[in-house]
């Protein structure tokens, strides 16, 4: 029940960015060790963002409001309502809101 989607805004023209940071936690070829450094890419590209929207996307209570993701509860243990010790997730919120049938979890 986990998923996400990539989105880009279009308001008559495509939005671009000219620099982005990627590849956190990459394996360095030279030393065969993991690095937490970011790689900066400087090239025109579409401004695309990932939106966590799946049932396994974790919910956090921060500054008086619920915040979604980007962390996932994963399949094991899964959301709290699976009763396997998992964290609060979108599936749990949907259950409380009456959108899911408890007997089917």
PDB file of N, CA and C in Angstrom:
ATOM      1  N   UNK A   1       0.809  -1.192   0.000  1.00  0.00           N
ATOM      2  CA  UNK A   1       0.000   0.000   0.000  1.00  0.00           C
ATOM      3  C   UNK A   1       0.856   1.260   0.000  1.00  0.00           C
ATOM      4  N   UNK A   2       2.077   1.181  -0.460  1.00  0.00           N
ATOM      5  CA  UNK A   2       2.887   2.388  -0.508  1.00  0.00           C
ATOM      6  C   UNK A   2       3.045   2.824  -1.951  1.00  0.00           C
ATOM      7  N   UNK A   3       3.064   4.112  -2.146  1.00  0.00           N
ATOM      8  CA  UNK A   3       3.270   4.638  -3.488  1.00  0.00           C
ATOM      9  C   UNK A   3       3.617   6.108  -3.390  1.00  0.00           C
ATOM     10  N   UNK A   4       4.106   6.623  -4.477  1.00  0.00           N
ATOM     11  CA  UNK A   4       4.376   8.048  -4.577  1.00  0.00           C
ATOM     12  C   UNK A   4       4.212   8.416  -6.044  1.00  0.00           C
ATOM     13  N   UNK A   5       4.217   9.685  -6.316  1.00  0.00           N
ATOM     14  CA  UNK A   5       4.115  10.138  -7.689  1.00  0.00           C
ATOM     15  C   UNK A   5       5.005  11.351  -7.881  1.00  0.00           C
ATOM     16  N   UNK A   6       5.455  11.568  -9.093  1.00  0.00           N
ATOM     17  CA  UNK A   6       6.278  12.723  -9.410  1.00  0.00           C
ATOM     18  C   UNK A   6       5.401  13.760 -10.096  1.00  0.00           C
ATOM     19  N   UNK A   7       5.539  15.012  -9.669  1.00  0.00           N
ATOM     20  CA  UNK A   7       4.692  16.078 -10.201  1.00  0.00           C
ATOM     21  C   UNK A   7       5.526  17.282 -10.611  1.00  0.00           C
ATOM     22  N   UNK A   8       4.979  18.025 -11.562  1.00  0.00           N
ATOM     23  CA  UNK A   8       5.573  19.281 -12.003  1.00  0.00           C
ATOM     24  C   UNK A   8       4.430  20.239 -12.291  1.00  0.00           C
ATOM     25  N   UNK A   9       4.606  21.495 -11.918  1.00  0.00           N
ATOM     26  CA  UNK A   9       3.548  22.480 -12.127  1.00  0.00           C
ATOM     27  C   UNK A   9       3.627  23.036 -13.543  1.00  0.00           C
ATOM     28  N   UNK A  10       2.457  23.216 -14.157  1.00  0.00           N
ATOM     29  CA  UNK A  10       2.369  23.810 -15.492  1.00  0.00           C
ATOM     30  C   UNK A  10       1.334  24.921 -15.453  1.00  0.00           C
ATOM     31  N   UNK A  11       1.780  26.131 -15.697  1.00  0.00           N
ATOM     32  CA  UNK A  11       0.887  27.288 -15.709  1.00  0.00           C
ATOM     33  C   UNK A  11       1.160  28.093 -16.977  1.00  0.00           C
ATOM     34  N   UNK A  12       0.943  27.440 -18.106  1.00  0.00           N
ATOM     35  CA  UNK A  12       1.201  28.092 -19.384  1.00  0.00           C
ATOM     36  C   UNK A  12       2.610  27.869 -19.897  1.00  0.00           C
ATOM     37  N   UNK A  13       3.520  27.498 -19.002  1.00  0.00           N
ATOM     38  CA  UNK A  13       4.892  27.162 -19.403  1.00  0.00           C
ATOM     39  C   UNK A  13       5.471  26.192 -18.381  1.00  0.00           C
ATOM     40  N   UNK A  14       6.462  25.432 -18.818  1.00  0.00           N
ATOM     41  CA  UNK A  14       7.102  24.475 -17.932  1.00  0.00           C
ATOM     42  C   UNK A  14       8.073  25.194 -17.003  1.00  0.00           C
ATOM     43  N   UNK A  15       8.086  24.794 -15.728  1.00  0.00           N
ATOM     44  CA  UNK A  15       9.016  25.386 -14.774  1.00  0.00           C
ATOM     45  C   UNK A  15      10.318  24.588 -14.783  1.00  0.00           C
ATOM     46  N   UNK A  16      11.424  25.308 -14.750  1.00  0.00           N
ATOM     47  CA  UNK A  16      12.747  24.680 -14.789  1.00  0.00           C
ATOM     48  C   UNK A  16      13.558  25.056 -13.554  1.00  0.00           C
ATOM     49  N   UNK A  17      14.512  24.201 -13.225  1.00  0.00           N
ATOM     50  CA  UNK A  17      15.532  24.510 -12.235  1.00  0.00           C
ATOM     51  C   UNK A  17      16.868  24.334 -12.936  1.00  0.00           C
ATOM     52  N   UNK A  18      17.877  24.984 -12.414  1.00  0.00           N
ATOM     53  CA  UNK A  18      19.178  24.930 -13.066  1.00  0.00           C
ATOM     54  C   UNK A  18      20.255  24.285 -12.200  1.00  0.00           C
ATOM     55  N   UNK A  19      19.845  23.859 -11.006  1.00  0.00           N
ATOM     56  CA  UNK A  19      20.774  23.166 -10.121  1.00  0.00           C
ATOM     57  C   UNK A  19      19.965  22.286  -9.188  1.00  0.00           C
ATOM     58  N   UNK A  20      20.442  21.081  -8.960  1.00  0.00           N
ATOM     59  CA  UNK A  20      19.785  20.181  -8.028  1.00  0.00           C
ATOM     60  C   UNK A  20      20.829  19.305  -7.345  1.00  0.00           C
ATOM     61  N   UNK A  21      20.523  18.857  -6.141  1.00  0.00           N
ATOM     62  CA  UNK A  21      21.426  17.978  -5.396  1.00  0.00           C
ATOM     63  C   UNK A  21      20.823  16.580  -5.356  1.00  0.00           C
ATOM     64  N   UNK A  22      21.610  15.592  -5.713  1.00  0.00           N
ATOM     65  CA  UNK A  22      21.127  14.206  -5.751  1.00  0.00           C
ATOM     66  C   UNK A  22      22.196  13.256  -5.218  1.00  0.00           C
ATOM     67  N   UNK A  23      21.853  11.993  -5.156  1.00  0.00           N
ATOM     68  CA  UNK A  23      22.775  10.886  -4.872  1.00  0.00           C
ATOM     69  C   UNK A  23      23.311  10.886  -3.451  1.00  0.00           C
ATOM     70  N   UNK A  24      22.461  11.186  -2.494  1.00  0.00           N
ATOM     71  CA  UNK A  24      22.874  11.087  -1.100  1.00  0.00           C
ATOM     72  C   UNK A  24      23.052   9.624  -0.748  1.00  0.00           C
ATOM     73  N   UNK A  25      24.128   9.301  -0.063  1.00  0.00           N
ATOM     74  CA  UNK A  25      24.388   7.917   0.327  1.00  0.00           C
ATOM     75  C   UNK A  25      24.847   7.066  -0.833  1.00  0.00           C
ATOM     76  N   UNK A  26      25.781   7.560  -1.641  1.00  0.00           N
ATOM     77  CA  UNK A  26      26.234   6.798  -2.808  1.00  0.00           C
ATOM     78  C   UNK A  26      27.509   6.016  -2.485  1.00  0.00           C
ATOM     79  N   UNK A  27      27.770   4.986  -3.253  1.00  0.00           N
ATOM     80  CA  UNK A  27      28.970   4.178  -3.108  1.00  0.00           C
ATOM     81  C   UNK A  27      30.066   4.802  -3.964  1.00  0.00           C
ATOM     82  N   UNK A  28      31.192   5.144  -3.338  1.00  0.00           N
ATOM     83  CA  UNK A  28      32.296   5.741  -4.073  1.00  0.00           C
ATOM     84  C   UNK A  28      33.113   4.643  -4.749  1.00  0.00           C
ATOM     85  N   UNK A  29      33.316   4.765  -6.057  1.00  0.00           N
ATOM     86  CA  UNK A  29      34.061   3.752  -6.814  1.00  0.00           C
ATOM     87  C   UNK A  29      35.510   3.645  -6.347  1.00  0.00           C
ATOM     88  N   UNK A  30      36.125   4.788  -6.051  1.00  0.00           N
ATOM     89  CA  UNK A  30      37.551   4.789  -5.728  1.00  0.00           C
ATOM     90  C   UNK A  30      37.868   4.064  -4.429  1.00  0.00           C
ATOM     91  N   UNK A  31      37.036   4.230  -3.407  1.00  0.00           N
ATOM     92  CA  UNK A  31      37.344   3.651  -2.097  1.00  0.00           C
ATOM     93  C   UNK A  31      36.407   2.518  -1.695  1.00  0.00           C
ATOM     94  N   UNK A  32      35.378   2.267  -2.476  1.00  0.00           N
ATOM     95  CA  UNK A  32      34.373   1.232  -2.167  1.00  0.00           C
ATOM     96  C   UNK A  32      33.690   1.498  -0.825  1.00  0.00           C
ATOM     97  N   UNK A  33      33.591   2.773  -0.422  1.00  0.00           N
ATOM     98  CA  UNK A  33      32.941   3.154   0.824  1.00  0.00           C
ATOM     99  C   UNK A  33      31.742   4.039   0.523  1.00  0.00           C
ATOM    100  N   UNK A  34      30.797   4.052   1.481  1.00  0.00           N
ATOM    101  CA  UNK A  34      29.613   4.882   1.329  1.00  0.00           C
ATOM    102  C   UNK A  34      29.930   6.322   1.696  1.00  0.00           C
ATOM    103  N   UNK A  35      29.322   7.243   0.983  1.00  0.00           N
ATOM    104  CA  UNK A  35      29.491   8.663   1.254  1.00  0.00           C
ATOM    105  C   UNK A  35      28.121   9.287   1.450  1.00  0.00           C
ATOM    106  N   UNK A  36      28.013  10.202   2.408  1.00  0.00           N
ATOM    107  CA  UNK A  36      26.767  10.936   2.613  1.00  0.00           C
ATOM    108  C   UNK A  36      26.781  12.267   1.879  1.00  0.00           C
ATOM    109  N   UNK A  37      27.767  12.474   1.045  1.00  0.00           N
ATOM    110  CA  UNK A  37      27.865  13.716   0.297  1.00  0.00           C
ATOM    111  C   UNK A  37      26.808  13.770  -0.808  1.00  0.00           C
ATOM    112  N   UNK A  38      26.422  14.972  -1.146  1.00  0.00           N
ATOM    113  CA  UNK A  38      25.485  15.178  -2.244  1.00  0.00           C
ATOM    114  C   UNK A  38      26.255  15.513  -3.513  1.00  0.00           C
ATOM    115  N   UNK A  39      25.723  15.093  -4.625  1.00  0.00           N
ATOM    116  CA  UNK A  39      26.271  15.468  -5.920  1.00  0.00           C
ATOM    117  C   UNK A  39      25.404  16.596  -6.450  1.00  0.00           C
ATOM    118  N   UNK A  40      26.026  17.705  -6.825  1.00  0.00           N
ATOM    119  CA  UNK A  40      25.307  18.854  -7.361  1.00  0.00           C
ATOM    120  C   UNK A  40      25.334  18.768  -8.886  1.00  0.00           C
ATOM    121  N   UNK A  41      24.156  18.770  -9.481  1.00  0.00           N
ATOM    122  CA  UNK A  41      24.044  18.752 -10.934  1.00  0.00           C
ATOM    123  C   UNK A  41      23.610  20.140 -11.385  1.00  0.00           C
ATOM    124  N   UNK A  42      24.423  20.758 -12.242  1.00  0.00           N
ATOM    125  CA  UNK A  42      24.097  22.082 -12.761  1.00  0.00           C
ATOM    126  C   UNK A  42      23.771  21.946 -14.240  1.00  0.00           C
ATOM    127  N   UNK A  43      22.482  21.817 -14.520  1.00  0.00           N
ATOM    128  CA  UNK A  43      21.996  21.676 -15.891  1.00  0.00           C
ATOM    129  C   UNK A  43      20.510  22.012 -15.894  1.00  0.00           C
ATOM    130  N   UNK A  44      20.025  22.623 -16.970  1.00  0.00           N
ATOM    131  CA  UNK A  44      18.586  22.914 -17.031  1.00  0.00           C
ATOM    132  C   UNK A  44      17.783  21.614 -16.998  1.00  0.00           C
ATOM    133  N   UNK A  45      16.734  21.604 -16.166  1.00  0.00           N
ATOM    134  CA  UNK A  45      15.880  20.426 -16.059  1.00  0.00           C
ATOM    135  C   UNK A  45      14.500  20.849 -15.571  1.00  0.00           C
ATOM    136  N   UNK A  46      13.515  20.007 -15.838  1.00  0.00           N
ATOM    137  CA  UNK A  46      12.172  20.299 -15.348  1.00  0.00           C
ATOM    138  C   UNK A  46      12.168  20.259 -13.833  1.00  0.00           C
ATOM    139  N   UNK A  47      11.390  21.141 -13.220  1.00  0.00           N
ATOM    140  CA  UNK A  47      11.253  21.165 -11.767  1.00  0.00           C
ATOM    141  C   UNK A  47      10.223  20.105 -11.375  1.00  0.00           C
ATOM    142  N   UNK A  48      10.707  18.924 -11.013  1.00  0.00           N
ATOM    143  CA  UNK A  48       9.848  17.786 -10.674  1.00  0.00           C
ATOM    144  C   UNK A  48      10.067  17.429  -9.215  1.00  0.00           C
ATOM    145  N   UNK A  49       8.984  17.215  -8.488  1.00  0.00           N
ATOM    146  CA  UNK A  49       9.049  16.844  -7.076  1.00  0.00           C
ATOM    147  C   UNK A  49       8.286  15.553  -6.852  1.00  0.00           C
ATOM    148  N   UNK A  50       8.737  14.769  -5.902  1.00  0.00           N
ATOM    149  CA  UNK A  50       8.057  13.533  -5.548  1.00  0.00           C
ATOM    150  C   UNK A  50       7.097  13.801  -4.400  1.00  0.00           C
ATOM    151  N   UNK A  51       5.862  13.328  -4.562  1.00  0.00           N
ATOM    152  CA  UNK A  51       4.839  13.501  -3.542  1.00  0.00           C
ATOM    153  C   UNK A  51       4.530  12.133  -2.945  1.00  0.00           C
ATOM    154  N   UNK A  52       4.706  12.018  -1.644  1.00  0.00           N
ATOM    155  CA  UNK A  52       4.357  10.767  -0.965  1.00  0.00           C
ATOM    156  C   UNK A  52       2.859  10.764  -0.761  1.00  0.00           C
ATOM    157  N   UNK A  53       2.194   9.781  -1.315  1.00  0.00           N
ATOM    158  CA  UNK A  53       0.739   9.778  -1.238  1.00  0.00           C
ATOM    159  C   UNK A  53       0.168   8.390  -0.996  1.00  0.00           C
ATOM    160  N   UNK A  54       1.006   7.401  -0.791  1.00  0.00           N
ATOM    161  CA  UNK A  54       0.508   6.045  -0.639  1.00  0.00           C
ATOM    162  C   UNK A  54       0.073   5.723   0.772  1.00  0.00           C
ATOM    163  N   UNK A  55      -0.583   4.602   0.916  1.00  0.00           N
ATOM    164  CA  UNK A  55      -1.104   4.184   2.207  1.00  0.00           C
ATOM    165  C   UNK A  55      -0.039   3.944   3.248  1.00  0.00           C
ATOM    166  N   UNK A  56       1.175   3.622   2.823  1.00  0.00           N
ATOM    167  CA  UNK A  56       2.263   3.381   3.755  1.00  0.00           C
ATOM    168  C   UNK A  56       3.080   4.611   4.086  1.00  0.00           C
ATOM    169  N   UNK A  57       2.757   5.745   3.488  1.00  0.00           N
ATOM    170  CA  UNK A  57       3.485   6.977   3.799  1.00  0.00           C
ATOM    171  C   UNK A  57       3.245   7.334   5.255  1.00  0.00           C
ATOM    172  N   UNK A  58       4.329   7.567   5.989  1.00  0.00           N
ATOM    173  CA  UNK A  58       4.226   7.806   7.428  1.00  0.00           C
ATOM    174  C   UNK A  58       3.656   9.170   7.746  1.00  0.00           C
ATOM    175  N   UNK A  59       2.925   9.224   8.849  1.00  0.00           N
ATOM    176  CA  UNK A  59       2.373  10.481   9.367  1.00  0.00           C
ATOM    177  C   UNK A  59       3.158  10.890  10.600  1.00  0.00           C
ATOM    178  N   UNK A  60       3.455  12.177  10.687  1.00  0.00           N
ATOM    179  CA  UNK A  60       4.162  12.736  11.838  1.00  0.00           C
ATOM    180  C   UNK A  60       3.372  13.929  12.344  1.00  0.00           C
ATOM    181  N   UNK A  61       3.413  14.164  13.643  1.00  0.00           N
ATOM    182  CA  UNK A  61       2.762  15.328  14.242  1.00  0.00           C
ATOM    183  C   UNK A  61       3.858  16.345  14.537  1.00  0.00           C
ATOM    184  N   UNK A  62       3.876  17.432  13.756  1.00  0.00           N
ATOM    185  CA  UNK A  62       4.904  18.459  13.906  1.00  0.00           C
ATOM    186  C   UNK A  62       4.264  19.837  13.909  1.00  0.00           C
ATOM    187  N   UNK A  63       4.654  20.631  14.869  1.00  0.00           N
ATOM    188  CA  UNK A  63       4.185  22.021  14.948  1.00  0.00           C
ATOM    189  C   UNK A  63       2.662  22.130  14.884  1.00  0.00           C
ATOM    190  N   UNK A  64       1.968  21.204  15.554  1.00  0.00           N
ATOM    191  CA  UNK A  64       0.523  21.274  15.634  1.00  0.00           C
ATOM    192  C   UNK A  64      -0.238  20.763  14.431  1.00  0.00           C
ATOM    193  N   UNK A  65       0.445  20.079  13.512  1.00  0.00           N
ATOM    194  CA  UNK A  65      -0.277  19.544  12.351  1.00  0.00           C
ATOM    195  C   UNK A  65       0.330  18.209  11.918  1.00  0.00           C
ATOM    196  N   UNK A  66      -0.464  17.424  11.193  1.00  0.00           N
ATOM    197  CA  UNK A  66       0.021  16.164  10.648  1.00  0.00           C
ATOM    198  C   UNK A  66       0.807  16.443   9.377  1.00  0.00           C
ATOM    199  N   UNK A  67       1.960  15.801   9.258  1.00  0.00           N
ATOM    200  CA  UNK A  67       2.820  15.935   8.088  1.00  0.00           C
ATOM    201  C   UNK A  67       2.987  14.540   7.499  1.00  0.00           C
ATOM    202  N   UNK A  68       2.949  14.432   6.169  1.00  0.00           N
ATOM    203  CA  UNK A  68       3.051  13.144   5.489  1.00  0.00           C
ATOM    204  C   UNK A  68       4.435  12.952   4.892  1.00  0.00           C
ATOM    205  N   UNK A  69       5.029  11.757   5.154  1.00  0.00           N
ATOM    206  CA  UNK A  69       6.256  11.311   4.504  1.00  0.00           C
ATOM    207  C   UNK A  69       7.447  12.236   4.662  1.00  0.00           C
ATOM    208  N   UNK A  70       8.476  12.010   3.888  1.00  0.00           N
ATOM    209  CA  UNK A  70       8.549  11.038   2.795  1.00  0.00           C
ATOM    210  C   UNK A  70       8.847   9.612   3.242  1.00  0.00           C
ATOM    211  N   UNK A  71       9.074   9.395   4.528  1.00  0.00           N
ATOM    212  CA  UNK A  71       9.372   8.052   5.005  1.00  0.00           C
ATOM    213  C   UNK A  71       8.181   7.122   4.801  1.00  0.00           C
ATOM    214  N   UNK A  72       8.483   5.842   4.658  1.00  0.00           N
ATOM    215  CA  UNK A  72       7.440   4.844   4.441  1.00  0.00           C
ATOM    216  C   UNK A  72       7.429   3.827   5.569  1.00  0.00           C
ATOM    217  N   UNK A  73       6.242   3.342   5.901  1.00  0.00           N
ATOM    218  CA  UNK A  73       6.120   2.269   6.890  1.00  0.00           C
ATOM    219  C   UNK A  73       6.601   0.948   6.310  1.00  0.00           C
ATOM    220  N   UNK A  74       6.653   0.851   5.000  1.00  0.00           N
ATOM    221  CA  UNK A  74       7.080  -0.378   4.344  1.00  0.00           C
ATOM    222  C   UNK A  74       6.036  -1.475   4.472  1.00  0.00           C
ATOM    223  N   UNK A  75       6.291  -2.600   3.831  1.00  0.00           N
ATOM    224  CA  UNK A  75       5.355  -3.720   3.894  1.00  0.00           C
ATOM    225  C   UNK A  75       5.435  -4.438   5.236  1.00  0.00           C
ATOM    226  N   UNK A  76       6.611  -4.448   5.836  1.00  0.00           N
ATOM    227  CA  UNK A  76       6.822  -5.081   7.140  1.00  0.00           C
ATOM    228  C   UNK A  76       7.568  -4.091   8.015  1.00  0.00           C
ATOM    229  N   UNK A  77       7.030  -3.546   9.056  1.00  0.00           N
ATOM    230  CA  UNK A  77       5.817  -4.002   9.717  1.00  0.00           C
ATOM    231  C   UNK A  77       4.534  -3.427   9.116  1.00  0.00           C
ATOM    232  N   UNK A  78       4.605  -2.426   8.272  1.00  0.00           N
ATOM    233  CA  UNK A  78       3.409  -1.813   7.713  1.00  0.00           C
ATOM    234  C   UNK A  78       2.838  -0.764   8.664  1.00  0.00           C
ATOM    235  N   UNK A  79       1.715  -0.173   8.280  1.00  0.00           N
ATOM    236  CA  UNK A  79       1.056   0.829   9.124  1.00  0.00           C
ATOM    237  C   UNK A  79       0.632   0.238  10.473  1.00  0.00           C
ATOM    238  N   UNK A  80       0.390   1.108  11.443  1.00  0.00           N
ATOM    239  CA  UNK A  80       0.021   0.678  12.801  1.00  0.00           C
ATOM    240  C   UNK A  80      -1.202  -0.236  12.807  1.00  0.00           C
ATOM    241  N   UNK A  81      -2.165   0.002  11.933  1.00  0.00           N
ATOM    242  CA  UNK A  81      -3.397  -0.799  11.940  1.00  0.00           C
ATOM    243  C   UNK A  81      -3.172  -2.243  11.492  1.00  0.00           C
ATOM    244  N   UNK A  82      -1.987  -2.576  10.976  1.00  0.00           N
ATOM    245  CA  UNK A  82      -1.678  -3.968  10.652  1.00  0.00           C
ATOM    246  C   UNK A  82      -1.360  -4.769  11.910  1.00  0.00           C
ATOM    247  N   UNK A  83      -1.202  -4.054  13.050  1.00  0.00           N
ATOM    248  CA  UNK A  83      -0.948  -4.664  14.356  1.00  0.00           C
ATOM    249  C   UNK A  83       0.344  -5.476  14.387  1.00  0.00           C
ATOM    250  N   UNK A  84       1.387  -4.944  13.707  1.00  0.00           N
ATOM    251  CA  UNK A  84       2.702  -5.591  13.711  1.00  0.00           C
ATOM    252  C   UNK A  84       3.766  -4.642  14.258  1.00  0.00           C
ATOM    253  N   UNK A  85       3.327  -3.623  15.001  1.00  0.00           N
ATOM    254  CA  UNK A  85       4.271  -2.694  15.606  1.00  0.00           C
ATOM    255  C   UNK A  85       4.732  -1.577  14.696  1.00  0.00           C
ATOM    256  N   UNK A  86       4.022  -1.359  13.613  1.00  0.00           N
ATOM    257  CA  UNK A  86       4.422  -0.330  12.655  1.00  0.00           C
ATOM    258  C   UNK A  86       4.027   1.074  13.081  1.00  0.00           C
ATOM    259  N   UNK A  87       4.541   2.072  12.377  1.00  0.00           N
ATOM    260  CA  UNK A  87       4.269   3.472  12.705  1.00  0.00           C
ATOM    261  C   UNK A  87       2.933   3.950  12.132  1.00  0.00           C
ATOM    262  N   UNK A  88       2.518   5.132  12.573  1.00  0.00           N
ATOM    263  CA  UNK A  88       1.312   5.761  12.049  1.00  0.00           C
ATOM    264  C   UNK A  88       1.516   6.105  10.576  1.00  0.00           C
ATOM    265  N   UNK A  89       0.525   5.781   9.736  1.00  0.00           N
ATOM    266  CA  UNK A  89       0.643   6.010   8.293  1.00  0.00           C
ATOM    267  C   UNK A  89      -0.709   6.431   7.720  1.00  0.00           C
ATOM    268  N   UNK A  90      -0.727   6.780   6.445  1.00  0.00           N
ATOM    269  CA  UNK A  90      -1.953   7.229   5.781  1.00  0.00           C
ATOM    270  C   UNK A  90      -3.051   6.174   5.880  1.00  0.00           C
ATOM    271  N   UNK A  91      -2.698   4.897   5.792  1.00  0.00           N
ATOM    272  CA  UNK A  91      -3.708   3.843   5.931  1.00  0.00           C
ATOM    273  C   UNK A  91      -4.421   3.945   7.269  1.00  0.00           C
ATOM    274  N   UNK A  92      -3.679   4.266   8.339  1.00  0.00           N
ATOM    275  CA  UNK A  92      -4.296   4.426   9.664  1.00  0.00           C
ATOM    276  C   UNK A  92      -5.281   5.592   9.666  1.00  0.00           C
ATOM    277  N   UNK A  93      -4.903   6.706   9.049  1.00  0.00           N
ATOM    278  CA  UNK A  93      -5.803   7.865   8.972  1.00  0.00           C
ATOM    279  C   UNK A  93      -7.060   7.512   8.188  1.00  0.00           C
ATOM    280  N   UNK A  94      -6.905   6.780   7.090  1.00  0.00           N
ATOM    281  CA  UNK A  94      -8.074   6.375   6.303  1.00  0.00           C
ATOM    282  C   UNK A  94      -8.986   5.436   7.088  1.00  0.00           C
ATOM    283  N   UNK A  95      -8.399   4.595   7.929  1.00  0.00           N
ATOM    284  CA  UNK A  95      -9.200   3.704   8.772  1.00  0.00           C
ATOM    285  C   UNK A  95     -10.014   4.509   9.783  1.00  0.00           C
ATOM    286  N   UNK A  96      -9.373   5.469  10.450  1.00  0.00           N
ATOM    287  CA  UNK A  96     -10.056   6.305  11.441  1.00  0.00           C
ATOM    288  C   UNK A  96     -11.163   7.132  10.787  1.00  0.00           C
ATOM    289  N   UNK A  97     -10.943   7.555   9.546  1.00  0.00           N
ATOM    290  CA  UNK A  97     -11.933   8.357   8.823  1.00  0.00           C
ATOM    291  C   UNK A  97     -13.059   7.510   8.230  1.00  0.00           C
ATOM    292  N   UNK A  98     -13.005   6.192   8.406  1.00  0.00           N
ATOM    293  CA  UNK A  98     -14.067   5.322   7.921  1.00  0.00           C
ATOM    294  C   UNK A  98     -13.967   4.979   6.446  1.00  0.00           C
ATOM    295  N   UNK A  99     -12.830   5.205   5.847  1.00  0.00           N
ATOM    296  CA  UNK A  99     -12.661   4.929   4.412  1.00  0.00           C
ATOM    297  C   UNK A  99     -12.264   3.499   4.123  1.00  0.00           C
ATOM    298  N   UNK A 100     -11.875   2.747   5.170  1.00  0.00           N
ATOM    299  CA  UNK A 100     -11.460   1.348   5.012  1.00  0.00           C
ATOM    300  C   UNK A 100     -12.321   0.454   5.900  1.00  0.00           C
ATOM    301  N   UNK A 101     -12.457  -0.787   5.511  1.00  0.00           N
ATOM    302  CA  UNK A 101     -13.196  -1.758   6.302  1.00  0.00           C
ATOM    303  C   UNK A 101     -12.207  -2.487   7.218  1.00  0.00           C
ATOM    304  N   UNK A 102     -12.333  -2.331   8.534  1.00  0.00           N
ATOM    305  CA  UNK A 102     -11.373  -2.932   9.468  1.00  0.00           C
ATOM    306  C   UNK A 102     -11.214  -4.430   9.316  1.00  0.00           C
ATOM    307  N   UNK A 103     -12.256  -5.130   8.924  1.00  0.00           N
ATOM    308  CA  UNK A 103     -12.183  -6.590   8.780  1.00  0.00           C
ATOM    309  C   UNK A 103     -11.333  -7.024   7.611  1.00  0.00           C
ATOM    310  N   UNK A 104     -10.956  -6.102   6.739  1.00  0.00           N
ATOM    311  CA  UNK A 104     -10.158  -6.439   5.558  1.00  0.00           C
ATOM    312  C   UNK A 104      -8.673  -6.122   5.758  1.00  0.00           C
ATOM    313  N   UNK A 105      -8.286  -5.712   6.956  1.00  0.00           N
ATOM    314  CA  UNK A 105      -6.857  -5.419   7.219  1.00  0.00           C
ATOM    315  C   UNK A 105      -6.169  -6.625   7.797  1.00  0.00           C
TER     316      UNK A 105
END
